[in-house]
Amino acid sequence: MFFCNSSDILGLTMTHMDNNIYPEPSKFDPNRFENQASVPPYSFAAFGGGPRMCPGNEFARIEILITIHYLVTRFTWKLCADTSFCRDPMPVPAKGLPLQIQQEKPL
């Protein structure tokens, strides 16, 4: 309920840390966003939503794309020699994905 002439504040942290929406909310788990249909609308609102969404949302997306571009085009990526895989049901690195990254061109 909202009252006339009152100040109301939306606590996004409470929504982002809700166990009913995000199991183990303190754990870093980027896979939780793979199935958007299972996440209630507006439950993740780091940049707000609607017509007044933070312009930083688009800036952050472009910044990430530029960073990935430089990582892919300016560095050589090689798997480390002792990488083993297990099937689960697809091949998955057994101990993470150790990489050797070497700069090709100066930034």
PDB file of N, CA and C in Angstrom:
ATOM      1  N   MET A   1       0.841  -1.160   0.000  1.00  0.00           N
ATOM      2  CA  MET A   1       0.000   0.000   0.000  1.00  0.00           C
ATOM      3  C   MET A   1       0.897   1.237   0.000  1.00  0.00           C
ATOM      4  N   PHE A   2       0.567   2.190  -0.837  1.00  0.00           N
ATOM      5  CA  PHE A   2       1.302   3.438  -0.915  1.00  0.00           C
ATOM      6  C   PHE A   2       0.408   4.566  -0.414  1.00  0.00           C
ATOM      7  N   PHE A   3       0.987   5.466   0.328  1.00  0.00           N
ATOM      8  CA  PHE A   3       0.229   6.573   0.887  1.00  0.00           C
ATOM      9  C   PHE A   3       0.581   7.866   0.172  1.00  0.00           C
ATOM     10  N   CYS A   4      -0.385   8.755   0.054  1.00  0.00           N
ATOM     11  CA  CYS A   4      -0.186  10.049  -0.578  1.00  0.00           C
ATOM     12  C   CYS A   4       0.893  10.838   0.166  1.00  0.00           C
ATOM     13  N   ASN A   5       1.742  11.521  -0.580  1.00  0.00           N
ATOM     14  CA  ASN A   5       2.827  12.349  -0.038  1.00  0.00           C
ATOM     15  C   ASN A   5       3.846  11.555   0.779  1.00  0.00           C
ATOM     16  N   SER A   6       4.011  10.289   0.472  1.00  0.00           N
ATOM     17  CA  SER A   6       5.012   9.486   1.185  1.00  0.00           C
ATOM     18  C   SER A   6       6.165   9.171   0.244  1.00  0.00           C
ATOM     19  N   SER A   7       7.303   8.875   0.823  1.00  0.00           N
ATOM     20  CA  SER A   7       8.466   8.458   0.038  1.00  0.00           C
ATOM     21  C   SER A   7       8.581   6.952   0.151  1.00  0.00           C
ATOM     22  N   ASP A   8       8.599   6.285  -0.981  1.00  0.00           N
ATOM     23  CA  ASP A   8       8.713   4.830  -1.000  1.00  0.00           C
ATOM     24  C   ASP A   8       9.994   4.452  -1.712  1.00  0.00           C
ATOM     25  N   ILE A   9      10.699   3.492  -1.148  1.00  0.00           N
ATOM     26  CA  ILE A   9      11.973   3.052  -1.703  1.00  0.00           C
ATOM     27  C   ILE A   9      11.884   1.564  -1.996  1.00  0.00           C
ATOM     28  N   LEU A  10      12.314   1.181  -3.181  1.00  0.00           N
ATOM     29  CA  LEU A  10      12.339  -0.223  -3.566  1.00  0.00           C
ATOM     30  C   LEU A  10      13.696  -0.798  -3.200  1.00  0.00           C
ATOM     31  N   GLY A  11      13.710  -1.833  -2.372  1.00  0.00           N
ATOM     32  CA  GLY A  11      14.963  -2.464  -1.966  1.00  0.00           C
ATOM     33  C   GLY A  11      15.332  -3.600  -2.910  1.00  0.00           C
ATOM     34  N   LEU A  12      16.082  -3.282  -3.975  1.00  0.00           N
ATOM     35  CA  LEU A  12      16.440  -4.306  -4.961  1.00  0.00           C
ATOM     36  C   LEU A  12      17.314  -5.393  -4.365  1.00  0.00           C
ATOM     37  N   THR A  13      18.121  -5.045  -3.382  1.00  0.00           N
ATOM     38  CA  THR A  13      18.981  -6.054  -2.764  1.00  0.00           C
ATOM     39  C   THR A  13      18.143  -7.157  -2.147  1.00  0.00           C
ATOM     40  N   MET A  14      17.006  -6.797  -1.574  1.00  0.00           N
ATOM     41  CA  MET A  14      16.130  -7.809  -0.976  1.00  0.00           C
ATOM     42  C   MET A  14      15.615  -8.768  -2.043  1.00  0.00           C
ATOM     43  N   THR A  15      15.281  -8.252  -3.218  1.00  0.00           N
ATOM     44  CA  THR A  15      14.809  -9.105  -4.308  1.00  0.00           C
ATOM     45  C   THR A  15      15.939  -9.965  -4.848  1.00  0.00           C
ATOM     46  N   HIS A  16      17.109  -9.374  -5.047  1.00  0.00           N
ATOM     47  CA  HIS A  16      18.246 -10.105  -5.612  1.00  0.00           C
ATOM     48  C   HIS A  16      18.766 -11.178  -4.665  1.00  0.00           C
ATOM     49  N   MET A  17      18.528 -11.032  -3.362  1.00  0.00           N
ATOM     50  CA  MET A  17      19.021 -11.999  -2.373  1.00  0.00           C
ATOM     51  C   MET A  17      17.908 -12.914  -1.857  1.00  0.00           C
ATOM     52  N   ASP A  18      16.771 -12.970  -2.536  1.00  0.00           N
ATOM     53  CA  ASP A  18      15.632 -13.791  -2.119  1.00  0.00           C
ATOM     54  C   ASP A  18      15.858 -15.249  -2.526  1.00  0.00           C
ATOM     55  N   ASN A  19      15.913 -16.151  -1.536  1.00  0.00           N
ATOM     56  CA  ASN A  19      16.117 -17.587  -1.810  1.00  0.00           C
ATOM     57  C   ASN A  19      14.996 -18.193  -2.640  1.00  0.00           C
ATOM     58  N   ASN A  20      13.800 -17.634  -2.583  1.00  0.00           N
ATOM     59  CA  ASN A  20      12.678 -18.168  -3.364  1.00  0.00           C
ATOM     60  C   ASN A  20      12.845 -17.890  -4.854  1.00  0.00           C
ATOM     61  N   ILE A  21      13.553 -16.829  -5.181  1.00  0.00           N
ATOM     62  CA  ILE A  21      13.773 -16.478  -6.587  1.00  0.00           C
ATOM     63  C   ILE A  21      15.102 -17.033  -7.083  1.00  0.00           C
ATOM     64  N   TYR A  22      16.157 -16.823  -6.296  1.00  0.00           N
ATOM     65  CA  TYR A  22      17.507 -17.265  -6.661  1.00  0.00           C
ATOM     66  C   TYR A  22      18.049 -18.178  -5.569  1.00  0.00           C
ATOM     67  N   PRO A  23      18.029 -19.505  -5.773  1.00  0.00           N
ATOM     68  CA  PRO A  23      18.628 -20.403  -4.774  1.00  0.00           C
ATOM     69  C   PRO A  23      20.100 -20.057  -4.566  1.00  0.00           C
ATOM     70  N   GLU A  24      20.532 -20.075  -3.330  1.00  0.00           N
ATOM     71  CA  GLU A  24      21.904 -19.719  -2.948  1.00  0.00           C
ATOM     72  C   GLU A  24      22.309 -18.369  -3.561  1.00  0.00           C
ATOM     73  N   PRO A  25      21.627 -17.297  -3.193  1.00  0.00           N
ATOM     74  CA  PRO A  25      21.884 -16.002  -3.834  1.00  0.00           C
ATOM     75  C   PRO A  25      23.286 -15.446  -3.612  1.00  0.00           C
ATOM     76  N   SER A  26      23.971 -15.861  -2.556  1.00  0.00           N
ATOM     77  CA  SER A  26      25.325 -15.355  -2.289  1.00  0.00           C
ATOM     78  C   SER A  26      26.377 -16.048  -3.142  1.00  0.00           C
ATOM     79  N   LYS A  27      26.020 -17.172  -3.746  1.00  0.00           N
ATOM     80  CA  LYS A  27      26.961 -17.952  -4.560  1.00  0.00           C
ATOM     81  C   LYS A  27      27.028 -17.369  -5.977  1.00  0.00           C
ATOM     82  N   PHE A  28      28.252 -17.243  -6.508  1.00  0.00           N
ATOM     83  CA  PHE A  28      28.426 -16.795  -7.891  1.00  0.00           C
ATOM     84  C   PHE A  28      27.997 -17.928  -8.812  1.00  0.00           C
ATOM     85  N   ASP A  29      26.918 -17.738  -9.547  1.00  0.00           N
ATOM     86  CA  ASP A  29      26.386 -18.775 -10.423  1.00  0.00           C
ATOM     87  C   ASP A  29      25.782 -18.126 -11.668  1.00  0.00           C
ATOM     88  N   PRO A  30      26.596 -17.848 -12.695  1.00  0.00           N
ATOM     89  CA  PRO A  30      26.052 -17.210 -13.892  1.00  0.00           C
ATOM     90  C   PRO A  30      25.047 -18.086 -14.628  1.00  0.00           C
ATOM     91  N   ASN A  31      25.046 -19.399 -14.369  1.00  0.00           N
ATOM     92  CA  ASN A  31      24.095 -20.291 -15.037  1.00  0.00           C
ATOM     93  C   ASN A  31      22.657 -20.037 -14.605  1.00  0.00           C
ATOM     94  N   ARG A  32      22.457 -19.375 -13.477  1.00  0.00           N
ATOM     95  CA  ARG A  32      21.093 -19.131 -13.007  1.00  0.00           C
ATOM     96  C   ARG A  32      20.308 -18.258 -13.978  1.00  0.00           C
ATOM     97  N   PHE A  33      20.991 -17.547 -14.878  1.00  0.00           N
ATOM     98  CA  PHE A  33      20.306 -16.668 -15.819  1.00  0.00           C
ATOM     99  C   PHE A  33      20.109 -17.315 -17.191  1.00  0.00           C
ATOM    100  N   GLU A  34      20.477 -18.587 -17.343  1.00  0.00           N
ATOM    101  CA  GLU A  34      20.333 -19.262 -18.636  1.00  0.00           C
ATOM    102  C   GLU A  34      18.869 -19.442 -19.021  1.00  0.00           C
ATOM    103  N   ASN A  35      18.027 -19.814 -18.064  1.00  0.00           N
ATOM    104  CA  ASN A  35      16.615 -20.053 -18.350  1.00  0.00           C
ATOM    105  C   ASN A  35      15.805 -18.859 -17.854  1.00  0.00           C
ATOM    106  N   GLN A  36      15.640 -17.855 -18.696  1.00  0.00           N
ATOM    107  CA  GLN A  36      14.936 -16.635 -18.304  1.00  0.00           C
ATOM    108  C   GLN A  36      13.469 -16.889 -17.976  1.00  0.00           C
ATOM    109  N   ALA A  37      12.880 -17.953 -18.546  1.00  0.00           N
ATOM    110  CA  ALA A  37      11.470 -18.248 -18.286  1.00  0.00           C
ATOM    111  C   ALA A  37      11.230 -18.628 -16.829  1.00  0.00           C
ATOM    112  N   SER A  38      12.251 -19.159 -16.154  1.00  0.00           N
ATOM    113  CA  SER A  38      12.077 -19.582 -14.765  1.00  0.00           C
ATOM    114  C   SER A  38      12.238 -18.429 -13.774  1.00  0.00           C
ATOM    115  N   VAL A  39      12.698 -17.279 -14.239  1.00  0.00           N
ATOM    116  CA  VAL A  39      12.903 -16.119 -13.366  1.00  0.00           C
ATOM    117  C   VAL A  39      11.702 -15.186 -13.504  1.00  0.00           C
ATOM    118  N   PRO A  40      11.044 -14.832 -12.396  1.00  0.00           N
ATOM    119  CA  PRO A  40       9.894 -13.923 -12.488  1.00  0.00           C
ATOM    120  C   PRO A  40      10.295 -12.579 -13.095  1.00  0.00           C
ATOM    121  N   PRO A  41       9.384 -11.963 -13.856  1.00  0.00           N
ATOM    122  CA  PRO A  41       9.705 -10.670 -14.466  1.00  0.00           C
ATOM    123  C   PRO A  41      10.086  -9.632 -13.412  1.00  0.00           C
ATOM    124  N   TYR A  42      11.037  -8.794 -13.734  1.00  0.00           N
ATOM    125  CA  TYR A  42      11.512  -7.695 -12.889  1.00  0.00           C
ATOM    126  C   TYR A  42      12.128  -8.153 -11.567  1.00  0.00           C
ATOM    127  N   SER A  43      12.512  -9.430 -11.471  1.00  0.00           N
ATOM    128  CA  SER A  43      13.156  -9.889 -10.232  1.00  0.00           C
ATOM    129  C   SER A  43      14.645  -9.549 -10.229  1.00  0.00           C
ATOM    130  N   PHE A  44      15.240  -9.353 -11.406  1.00  0.00           N
ATOM    131  CA  PHE A  44      16.621  -8.878 -11.482  1.00  0.00           C
ATOM    132  C   PHE A  44      16.577  -7.502 -12.123  1.00  0.00           C
ATOM    133  N   ALA A  45      16.832  -6.497 -11.334  1.00  0.00           N
ATOM    134  CA  ALA A  45      16.694  -5.131 -11.829  1.00  0.00           C
ATOM    135  C   ALA A  45      17.909  -4.293 -11.465  1.00  0.00           C
ATOM    136  N   ALA A  46      19.087  -4.812 -11.770  1.00  0.00           N
ATOM    137  CA  ALA A  46      20.315  -4.083 -11.432  1.00  0.00           C
ATOM    138  C   ALA A  46      20.363  -2.717 -12.108  1.00  0.00           C
ATOM    139  N   PHE A  47      19.776  -2.601 -13.292  1.00  0.00           N
ATOM    140  CA  PHE A  47      19.775  -1.338 -14.018  1.00  0.00           C
ATOM    141  C   PHE A  47      18.383  -0.711 -14.058  1.00  0.00           C
ATOM    142  N   GLY A  48      17.477  -1.196 -13.219  1.00  0.00           N
ATOM    143  CA  GLY A  48      16.112  -0.696 -13.229  1.00  0.00           C
ATOM    144  C   GLY A  48      15.328  -1.363 -14.339  1.00  0.00           C
ATOM    145  N   GLY A  49      14.281  -0.722 -14.798  1.00  0.00           N
ATOM    146  CA  GLY A  49      13.477  -1.301 -15.862  1.00  0.00           C
ATOM    147  C   GLY A  49      12.526  -0.269 -16.444  1.00  0.00           C
ATOM    148  N   GLY A  50      11.902  -0.640 -17.536  1.00  0.00           N
ATOM    149  CA  GLY A  50      10.927   0.238 -18.157  1.00  0.00           C
ATOM    150  C   GLY A  50      11.560   1.400 -18.897  1.00  0.00           C
ATOM    151  N   PRO A  51      10.769   2.449 -19.148  1.00  0.00           N
ATOM    152  CA  PRO A  51      11.261   3.574 -19.951  1.00  0.00           C
ATOM    153  C   PRO A  51      12.366   4.386 -19.273  1.00  0.00           C
ATOM    154  N   ARG A  52      12.518   4.238 -17.963  1.00  0.00           N
ATOM    155  CA  ARG A  52      13.560   4.994 -17.260  1.00  0.00           C
ATOM    156  C   ARG A  52      14.726   4.103 -16.844  1.00  0.00           C
ATOM    157  N   MET A  53      14.965   3.055 -17.618  1.00  0.00           N
ATOM    158  CA  MET A  53      16.079   2.151 -17.311  1.00  0.00           C
ATOM    159  C   MET A  53      17.401   2.917 -17.383  1.00  0.00           C
ATOM    160  N   CYS A  54      18.314   2.558 -16.522  1.00  0.00           N
ATOM    161  CA  CYS A  54      19.619   3.212 -16.452  1.00  0.00           C
ATOM    162  C   CYS A  54      20.354   3.080 -17.793  1.00  0.00           C
ATOM    163  N   PRO A  55      20.858   4.184 -18.358  1.00  0.00           N
ATOM    164  CA  PRO A  55      21.608   4.091 -19.613  1.00  0.00           C
ATOM    165  C   PRO A  55      22.913   3.318 -19.447  1.00  0.00           C
ATOM    166  N   GLY A  56      23.351   3.127 -18.205  1.00  0.00           N
ATOM    167  CA  GLY A  56      24.549   2.333 -17.958  1.00  0.00           C
ATOM    168  C   GLY A  56      24.387   0.887 -18.383  1.00  0.00           C
ATOM    169  N   ASN A  57      23.152   0.410 -18.529  1.00  0.00           N
ATOM    170  CA  ASN A  57      22.902  -0.961 -18.974  1.00  0.00           C
ATOM    171  C   ASN A  57      23.513  -1.184 -20.355  1.00  0.00           C
ATOM    172  N   GLU A  58      23.210  -0.296 -21.285  1.00  0.00           N
ATOM    173  CA  GLU A  58      23.750  -0.429 -22.643  1.00  0.00           C
ATOM    174  C   GLU A  58      25.250  -0.170 -22.656  1.00  0.00           C
ATOM    175  N   PHE A  59      25.715   0.788 -21.859  1.00  0.00           N
ATOM    176  CA  PHE A  59      27.142   1.076 -21.767  1.00  0.00           C
ATOM    177  C   PHE A  59      27.901  -0.159 -21.271  1.00  0.00           C
ATOM    178  N   ALA A  60      27.382  -0.828 -20.235  1.00  0.00           N
ATOM    179  CA  ALA A  60      28.039  -2.023 -19.694  1.00  0.00           C
ATOM    180  C   ALA A  60      28.090  -3.133 -20.738  1.00  0.00           C
ATOM    181  N   ARG A  61      26.998  -3.313 -21.499  1.00  0.00           N
ATOM    182  CA  ARG A  61      26.962  -4.352 -22.529  1.00  0.00           C
ATOM    183  C   ARG A  61      28.024  -4.081 -23.595  1.00  0.00           C
ATOM    184  N   ILE A  62      28.120  -2.842 -24.059  1.00  0.00           N
ATOM    185  CA  ILE A  62      29.111  -2.488 -25.081  1.00  0.00           C
ATOM    186  C   ILE A  62      30.524  -2.619 -24.526  1.00  0.00           C
ATOM    187  N   GLU A  63      30.727  -2.221 -23.285  1.00  0.00           N
ATOM    188  CA  GLU A  63      32.045  -2.333 -22.653  1.00  0.00           C
ATOM    189  C   GLU A  63      32.496  -3.794 -22.578  1.00  0.00           C
ATOM    190  N   ILE A  64      31.578  -4.694 -22.252  1.00  0.00           N
ATOM    191  CA  ILE A  64      31.898  -6.126 -22.201  1.00  0.00           C
ATOM    192  C   ILE A  64      32.247  -6.638 -23.597  1.00  0.00           C
ATOM    193  N   LEU A  65      31.478  -6.240 -24.614  1.00  0.00           N
ATOM    194  CA  LEU A  65      31.764  -6.675 -25.985  1.00  0.00           C
ATOM    195  C   LEU A  65      33.133  -6.193 -26.457  1.00  0.00           C
ATOM    196  N   ILE A  66      33.491  -4.964 -26.142  1.00  0.00           N
ATOM    197  CA  ILE A  66      34.803  -4.429 -26.536  1.00  0.00           C
ATOM    198  C   ILE A  66      35.920  -5.191 -25.830  1.00  0.00           C
ATOM    199  N   THR A  67      35.737  -5.478 -24.544  1.00  0.00           N
ATOM    200  CA  THR A  67      36.745  -6.231 -23.788  1.00  0.00           C
ATOM    201  C   THR A  67      36.943  -7.617 -24.388  1.00  0.00           C
ATOM    202  N   ILE A  68      35.851  -8.308 -24.704  1.00  0.00           N
ATOM    203  CA  ILE A  68      35.955  -9.639 -25.316  1.00  0.00           C
ATOM    204  C   ILE A  68      36.651  -9.542 -26.670  1.00  0.00           C
ATOM    205  N   HIS A  69      36.328  -8.515 -27.454  1.00  0.00           N
ATOM    206  CA  HIS A  69      36.983  -8.320 -28.751  1.00  0.00           C
ATOM    207  C   HIS A  69      38.501  -8.236 -28.585  1.00  0.00           C
ATOM    208  N   TYR A  70      38.970  -7.424 -27.638  1.00  0.00           N
ATOM    209  CA  TYR A  70      40.413  -7.277 -27.429  1.00  0.00           C
ATOM    210  C   TYR A  70      41.042  -8.559 -26.894  1.00  0.00           C
ATOM    211  N   LEU A  71      40.340  -9.274 -26.025  1.00  0.00           N
ATOM    212  CA  LEU A  71      40.887 -10.535 -25.512  1.00  0.00           C
ATOM    213  C   LEU A  71      41.044 -11.569 -26.621  1.00  0.00           C
ATOM    214  N   VAL A  72      40.097 -11.590 -27.556  1.00  0.00           N
ATOM    215  CA  VAL A  72      40.140 -12.583 -28.638  1.00  0.00           C
ATOM    216  C   VAL A  72      41.134 -12.192 -29.723  1.00  0.00           C
ATOM    217  N   THR A  73      41.204 -10.907 -30.061  1.00  0.00           N
ATOM    218  CA  THR A  73      42.041 -10.504 -31.196  1.00  0.00           C
ATOM    219  C   THR A  73      43.485 -10.184 -30.833  1.00  0.00           C
ATOM    220  N   ARG A  74      43.788  -9.873 -29.591  1.00  0.00           N
ATOM    221  CA  ARG A  74      45.143  -9.453 -29.222  1.00  0.00           C
ATOM    222  C   ARG A  74      45.917 -10.488 -28.414  1.00  0.00           C
ATOM    223  N   PHE A  75      45.288 -11.625 -28.142  1.00  0.00           N
ATOM    224  CA  PHE A  75      45.950 -12.649 -27.340  1.00  0.00           C
ATOM    225  C   PHE A  75      45.832 -14.001 -28.025  1.00  0.00           C
ATOM    226  N   THR A  76      46.823 -14.869 -27.792  1.00  0.00           N
ATOM    227  CA  THR A  76      46.781 -16.253 -28.248  1.00  0.00           C
ATOM    228  C   THR A  76      46.337 -17.106 -27.064  1.00  0.00           C
ATOM    229  N   TRP A  77      45.357 -17.953 -27.301  1.00  0.00           N
ATOM    230  CA  TRP A  77      44.792 -18.803 -26.251  1.00  0.00           C
ATOM    231  C   TRP A  77      45.153 -20.252 -26.551  1.00  0.00           C
ATOM    232  N   LYS A  78      45.733 -20.953 -25.572  1.00  0.00           N
ATOM    233  CA  LYS A  78      46.077 -22.374 -25.742  1.00  0.00           C
ATOM    234  C   LYS A  78      45.660 -23.141 -24.498  1.00  0.00           C
ATOM    235  N   LEU A  79      45.177 -24.373 -24.718  1.00  0.00           N
ATOM    236  CA  LEU A  79      44.885 -25.251 -23.587  1.00  0.00           C
ATOM    237  C   LEU A  79      46.189 -25.726 -22.975  1.00  0.00           C
ATOM    238  N   CYS A  80      46.235 -25.806 -21.666  1.00  0.00           N
ATOM    239  CA  CYS A  80      47.415 -26.368 -21.005  1.00  0.00           C
ATOM    240  C   CYS A  80      47.495 -27.859 -21.313  1.00  0.00           C
ATOM    241  N   ALA A  81      48.699 -28.405 -21.315  1.00  0.00           N
ATOM    242  CA  ALA A  81      48.931 -29.788 -21.742  1.00  0.00           C
ATOM    243  C   ALA A  81      48.235 -30.819 -20.862  1.00  0.00           C
ATOM    244  N   ASP A  82      48.116 -30.579 -19.572  1.00  0.00           N
ATOM    245  CA  ASP A  82      47.581 -31.601 -18.670  1.00  0.00           C
ATOM    246  C   ASP A  82      46.065 -31.498 -18.473  1.00  0.00           C
ATOM    247  N   THR A  83      45.352 -31.039 -19.486  1.00  0.00           N
ATOM    248  CA  THR A  83      43.904 -30.911 -19.382  1.00  0.00           C
ATOM    249  C   THR A  83      43.244 -32.261 -19.632  1.00  0.00           C
ATOM    250  N   SER A  84      42.442 -32.717 -18.673  1.00  0.00           N
ATOM    251  CA  SER A  84      41.693 -33.963 -18.856  1.00  0.00           C
ATOM    252  C   SER A  84      40.201 -33.642 -18.858  1.00  0.00           C
ATOM    253  N   PHE A  85      39.450 -34.471 -19.563  1.00  0.00           N
ATOM    254  CA  PHE A  85      38.017 -34.251 -19.706  1.00  0.00           C
ATOM    255  C   PHE A  85      37.247 -35.448 -19.168  1.00  0.00           C
ATOM    256  N   CYS A  86      36.051 -35.185 -18.650  1.00  0.00           N
ATOM    257  CA  CYS A  86      35.147 -36.270 -18.263  1.00  0.00           C
ATOM    258  C   CYS A  86      33.835 -36.050 -19.012  1.00  0.00           C
ATOM    259  N   ARG A  87      33.059 -37.099 -19.167  1.00  0.00           N
ATOM    260  CA  ARG A  87      31.779 -36.989 -19.879  1.00  0.00           C
ATOM    261  C   ARG A  87      30.650 -36.898 -18.863  1.00  0.00           C
ATOM    262  N   ASP A  88      29.816 -35.822 -19.014  1.00  0.00           N
ATOM    263  CA  ASP A  88      28.797 -35.584 -17.989  1.00  0.00           C
ATOM    264  C   ASP A  88      27.539 -34.934 -18.541  1.00  0.00           C
ATOM    265  N   PRO A  89      26.812 -35.362 -19.494  1.00  0.00           N
ATOM    266  CA  PRO A  89      27.033 -36.322 -20.564  1.00  0.00           C
ATOM    267  C   PRO A  89      27.905 -35.758 -21.682  1.00  0.00           C
ATOM    268  N   MET A  90      28.168 -34.458 -21.666  1.00  0.00           N
ATOM    269  CA  MET A  90      29.045 -33.849 -22.667  1.00  0.00           C
ATOM    270  C   MET A  90      30.459 -33.759 -22.103  1.00  0.00           C
ATOM    271  N   PRO A  91      31.482 -33.690 -22.952  1.00  0.00           N
ATOM    272  CA  PRO A  91      32.849 -33.526 -22.437  1.00  0.00           C
ATOM    273  C   PRO A  91      32.990 -32.214 -21.656  1.00  0.00           C
ATOM    274  N   VAL A  92      33.470 -32.334 -20.432  1.00  0.00           N
ATOM    275  CA  VAL A  92      33.646 -31.191 -19.533  1.00  0.00           C
ATOM    276  C   VAL A  92      35.048 -31.270 -18.946  1.00  0.00           C
ATOM    277  N   PRO A  93      35.776 -30.157 -18.853  1.00  0.00           N
ATOM    278  CA  PRO A  93      37.097 -30.205 -18.221  1.00  0.00           C
ATOM    279  C   PRO A  93      36.978 -30.718 -16.789  1.00  0.00           C
ATOM    280  N   ALA A  94      37.809 -31.701 -16.428  1.00  0.00           N
ATOM    281  CA  ALA A  94      37.729 -32.328 -15.106  1.00  0.00           C
ATOM    282  C   ALA A  94      38.124 -31.367 -13.992  1.00  0.00           C
ATOM    283  N   LYS A  95      39.095 -30.500 -14.235  1.00  0.00           N
ATOM    284  CA  LYS A  95      39.583 -29.578 -13.200  1.00  0.00           C
ATOM    285  C   LYS A  95      39.552 -28.137 -13.712  1.00  0.00           C
ATOM    286  N   GLY A  96      38.392 -27.705 -14.155  1.00  0.00           N
ATOM    287  CA  GLY A  96      38.311 -26.365 -14.723  1.00  0.00           C
ATOM    288  C   GLY A  96      38.887 -26.348 -16.129  1.00  0.00           C
ATOM    289  N   LEU A  97      39.216 -25.200 -16.627  1.00  0.00           N
ATOM    290  CA  LEU A  97      39.766 -25.078 -17.976  1.00  0.00           C
ATOM    291  C   LEU A  97      41.038 -24.245 -17.922  1.00  0.00           C
ATOM    292  N   PRO A  98      42.173 -24.894 -17.579  1.00  0.00           N
ATOM    293  CA  PRO A  98      43.428 -24.141 -17.508  1.00  0.00           C
ATOM    294  C   PRO A  98      43.892 -23.712 -18.903  1.00  0.00           C
ATOM    295  N   LEU A  99      44.129 -22.419 -19.042  1.00  0.00           N
ATOM    296  CA  LEU A  99      44.544 -21.856 -20.321  1.00  0.00           C
ATOM    297  C   LEU A  99      45.872 -21.136 -20.178  1.00  0.00           C
ATOM    298  N   GLN A 100      46.598 -21.120 -21.271  1.00  0.00           N
ATOM    299  CA  GLN A 100      47.803 -20.307 -21.358  1.00  0.00           C
ATOM    300  C   GLN A 100      47.459 -19.161 -22.308  1.00  0.00           C
ATOM    301  N   ILE A 101      47.565 -17.943 -21.808  1.00  0.00           N
ATOM    302  CA  ILE A 101      47.210 -16.769 -22.605  1.00  0.00           C
ATOM    303  C   ILE A 101      48.460 -15.927 -22.802  1.00  0.00           C
ATOM    304  N   GLN A 102      48.741 -15.617 -24.081  1.00  0.00           N
ATOM    305  CA  GLN A 102      49.942 -14.845 -24.399  1.00  0.00           C
ATOM    306  C   GLN A 102      49.548 -13.662 -25.273  1.00  0.00           C
ATOM    307  N   GLN A 103      50.058 -12.491 -24.928  1.00  0.00           N
ATOM    308  CA  GLN A 103      49.745 -11.289 -25.683  1.00  0.00           C
ATOM    309  C   GLN A 103      50.469 -11.319 -27.020  1.00  0.00           C
ATOM    310  N   GLU A 104      49.711 -11.115 -28.108  1.00  0.00           N
ATOM    311  CA  GLU A 104      50.290 -11.083 -29.448  1.00  0.00           C
ATOM    312  C   GLU A 104      50.686  -9.671 -29.848  1.00  0.00           C
ATOM    313  N   LYS A 105      49.762  -8.748 -29.653  1.00  0.00           N
ATOM    314  CA  LYS A 105      49.980  -7.366 -30.074  1.00  0.00           C
ATOM    315  C   LYS A 105      49.852  -6.460 -28.854  1.00  0.00           C
ATOM    316  N   PRO A 106      50.682  -5.434 -28.757  1.00  0.00           N
ATOM    317  CA  PRO A 106      50.535  -4.514 -27.626  1.00  0.00           C
ATOM    318  C   PRO A 106      49.205  -3.774 -27.696  1.00  0.00           C
ATOM    319  N   LEU A 107      48.642  -3.508 -26.529  1.00  0.00           N
ATOM    320  CA  LEU A 107      47.374  -2.771 -26.478  1.00  0.00           C
ATOM    321  C   LEU A 107      47.636  -1.365 -26.788  1.00  0.00           C
TER     322      LEU A 107
END
